[in-house]
Amino acid sequence: MTVFLIIIVIALFAVTVWQMSKIFDLSRGPHTDSSQIASQKDNKVNGYLMLMFLVFIYVISIYCFWHYSKFYLPEAASEHGSEVDTLMFITLALIMFVLVLTQGLLHWFAFKYRGEKGKKALFFADNDKLEFIWTIIPVIVLAGLIIYGLFTWSDIMNINEEDDPLVIEIYAYQFDWRARYSGEDNTLGKANVRFIQGVNQLGVDESDSYGNDDVIINELHLPVGRPVLFKFRSQDVLHSAFFPHFRAQMNVVPGMITQFGFTPTITSEEMRESEYMVEKVGRINDIRKDKSKELTAAGEVPLDSYEFEYYLLCNKICGQGHYNMQMKIVVESEEDYKAWIKEQQTFGATMAAADGSTDDIITDEDDTLEEDLDEEGNTETELE
Ligand SMILES: [Cu+2]
């Protein structure tokens, strides 16, 4: 509302200035030059303004690239990541080259051929040779880019099942993630939202024996160097699983299973110790320290210091809690991963514990579920 009011005020102010300039023009009388045709001076000023604008866009572009370089992602932490980065870099470099060249020519010609008394424009209908050149060059360059992109795409998207990838389901719901490991058989049990009840929050089919050794957890641990195949499922709306450090993203669509596979190559610890990350985390903690000083002065709790972790994020605006949809990813050695997964409770054990437990515990669990439903109910009403 405030923004709207500000826009109205600015618009009204502009109208006032315009009207006043008209009044001044009229008050100057008929002797002054009020011609709408550009004078020699107007042309000269506009010509030089064109050149100045060219310098301005070059300088601001260089400044932005330099100033925002601290927000670039670090080196890709997955095998295919460098392919994505190379494709991105080549595309950007080509676009920048053409942009710098065409903007330079555009503004230079606008300056060079600015209006001058006695100068007449040349009538120039067409030139087949020129037309041919500026059509064929973009065709070749774009076709090259598209073919290169297609090869990279199929290389990344084709999952080689012979590599024996670790199968993990990523389950999205408003507003969190769950990971379901396929267990020792490396096969996920069947699942359907209709089976969601009590502790069975992901709707795993209890009658499917493959599901018994599945492990459901809200933290993703990945062994370094092992191909992982993710199967994505959504409970409610469209989400998008985004692993920025691994250069991976896949839509998570209700009613269907999408998939993406990659091989993590850098452990969380190695990433934390990398030069890039040490510098970045240092910068963030400097900001936090300053903020903490302000907070302590105001009698509030200071901020914790930041430590780098990989995260899985949601990249589709899926509702009001979207910003908070994240799951920590730990990339670790094969041994650490095995030790970790061993400690986790399987789906079968969870269900058995729920069945065998006393009524009290079941009531507790039912309460939790109801709370979840309440939250969703609230969300819906608030969205309406
Ligand atoms: Cu989401």
CSV table of N, CA and C and ligand atoms in Angstrom, one decimal, residues 172-177 236-241 313-319 321-323 325, ligand 1:
chain,number,residue,atom,x,y,z
A,172,ALA,N,8.7,-34.7,-0.4
A,172,ALA,CA,8.4,-33.3,-0.1
A,172,ALA,C,7.0,-33.1,0.4
A,173,TYR,N,6.8,-32.3,1.4
A,173,TYR,CA,5.5,-31.9,1.8
A,173,TYR,C,5.5,-30.5,2.4
A,174,GLN,N,4.4,-29.8,2.5
A,174,GLN,CA,4.4,-28.5,3.0
A,174,GLN,C,4.6,-28.6,4.6
A,175,PHE,N,5.7,-28.2,5.1
A,175,PHE,CA,6.8,-27.5,4.5
A,175,PHE,C,8.1,-28.2,5.0
A,176,ASP,N,8.4,-29.3,4.6
A,176,ASP,CA,9.7,-30.0,5.0
A,176,ASP,C,10.0,-31.1,4.0
A,177,TRP,N,11.1,-31.8,4.3
A,177,TRP,CA,11.6,-32.9,3.5
A,177,TRP,C,11.8,-34.1,4.3
A,236,ASP,N,1.8,-33.0,-1.5
A,236,ASP,CA,0.7,-32.0,-1.7
A,236,ASP,C,0.8,-31.2,-3.0
A,237,VAL,N,1.8,-30.3,-3.1
A,237,VAL,CA,1.8,-29.4,-4.2
A,237,VAL,C,3.2,-29.6,-4.9
A,238,LEU,N,3.4,-28.8,-6.0
A,238,LEU,CA,4.6,-28.8,-6.7
A,238,LEU,C,5.8,-28.2,-5.9
A,239,HIS,N,6.8,-29.0,-5.7
A,239,HIS,CA,8.0,-28.5,-5.0
A,239,HIS,C,9.2,-28.7,-6.0
A,240,SER,N,10.3,-28.2,-5.6
A,240,SER,CA,11.5,-28.4,-6.5
A,240,SER,C,12.7,-28.7,-5.6
A,241,ALA,N,13.3,-29.9,-5.8
A,241,ALA,CA,14.4,-30.2,-4.9
A,241,ALA,C,15.7,-29.6,-5.5
A,313,LEU,N,17.3,-27.6,-0.7
A,313,LEU,CA,16.3,-26.5,-0.6
A,313,LEU,C,15.1,-26.7,-1.5
A,314,CYS,N,14.0,-26.0,-1.2
A,314,CYS,CA,12.9,-26.1,-2.2
A,314,CYS,C,13.0,-24.8,-3.1
A,315,ASN,N,12.9,-25.1,-4.4
A,315,ASN,CA,13.0,-24.0,-5.3
A,315,ASN,C,11.7,-23.6,-6.1
A,316,LYS,N,10.6,-24.0,-5.5
A,316,LYS,CA,9.3,-23.6,-6.0
A,316,LYS,C,8.5,-23.0,-4.9
A,317,ILE,N,8.0,-21.8,-5.2
A,317,ILE,CA,7.2,-21.1,-4.1
A,317,ILE,C,6.0,-21.9,-3.9
A,318,CYS,N,6.0,-22.7,-2.8
A,318,CYS,CA,5.0,-23.7,-2.6
A,318,CYS,C,4.0,-23.4,-1.5
A,319,GLY,N,4.1,-22.2,-0.9
A,319,GLY,CA,3.2,-21.8,0.2
A,319,GLY,C,4.0,-20.9,1.1
A,321,GLY,N,5.3,-21.3,4.1
A,321,GLY,CA,6.5,-21.8,4.8
A,321,GLY,C,7.6,-22.2,3.8
A,322,HIS,N,7.5,-21.9,2.6
A,322,HIS,CA,8.4,-22.3,1.5
A,322,HIS,C,9.9,-22.0,1.9
A,323,TYR,N,10.1,-20.8,2.4
A,323,TYR,CA,11.5,-20.4,2.7
A,323,TYR,C,12.2,-21.3,3.7
A,325,MET,N,11.9,-24.6,3.9
A,325,MET,CA,11.9,-26.0,3.5
A,325,MET,C,13.3,-26.3,3.2
B,1,CU,CU,8.3,-26.5,-1.4
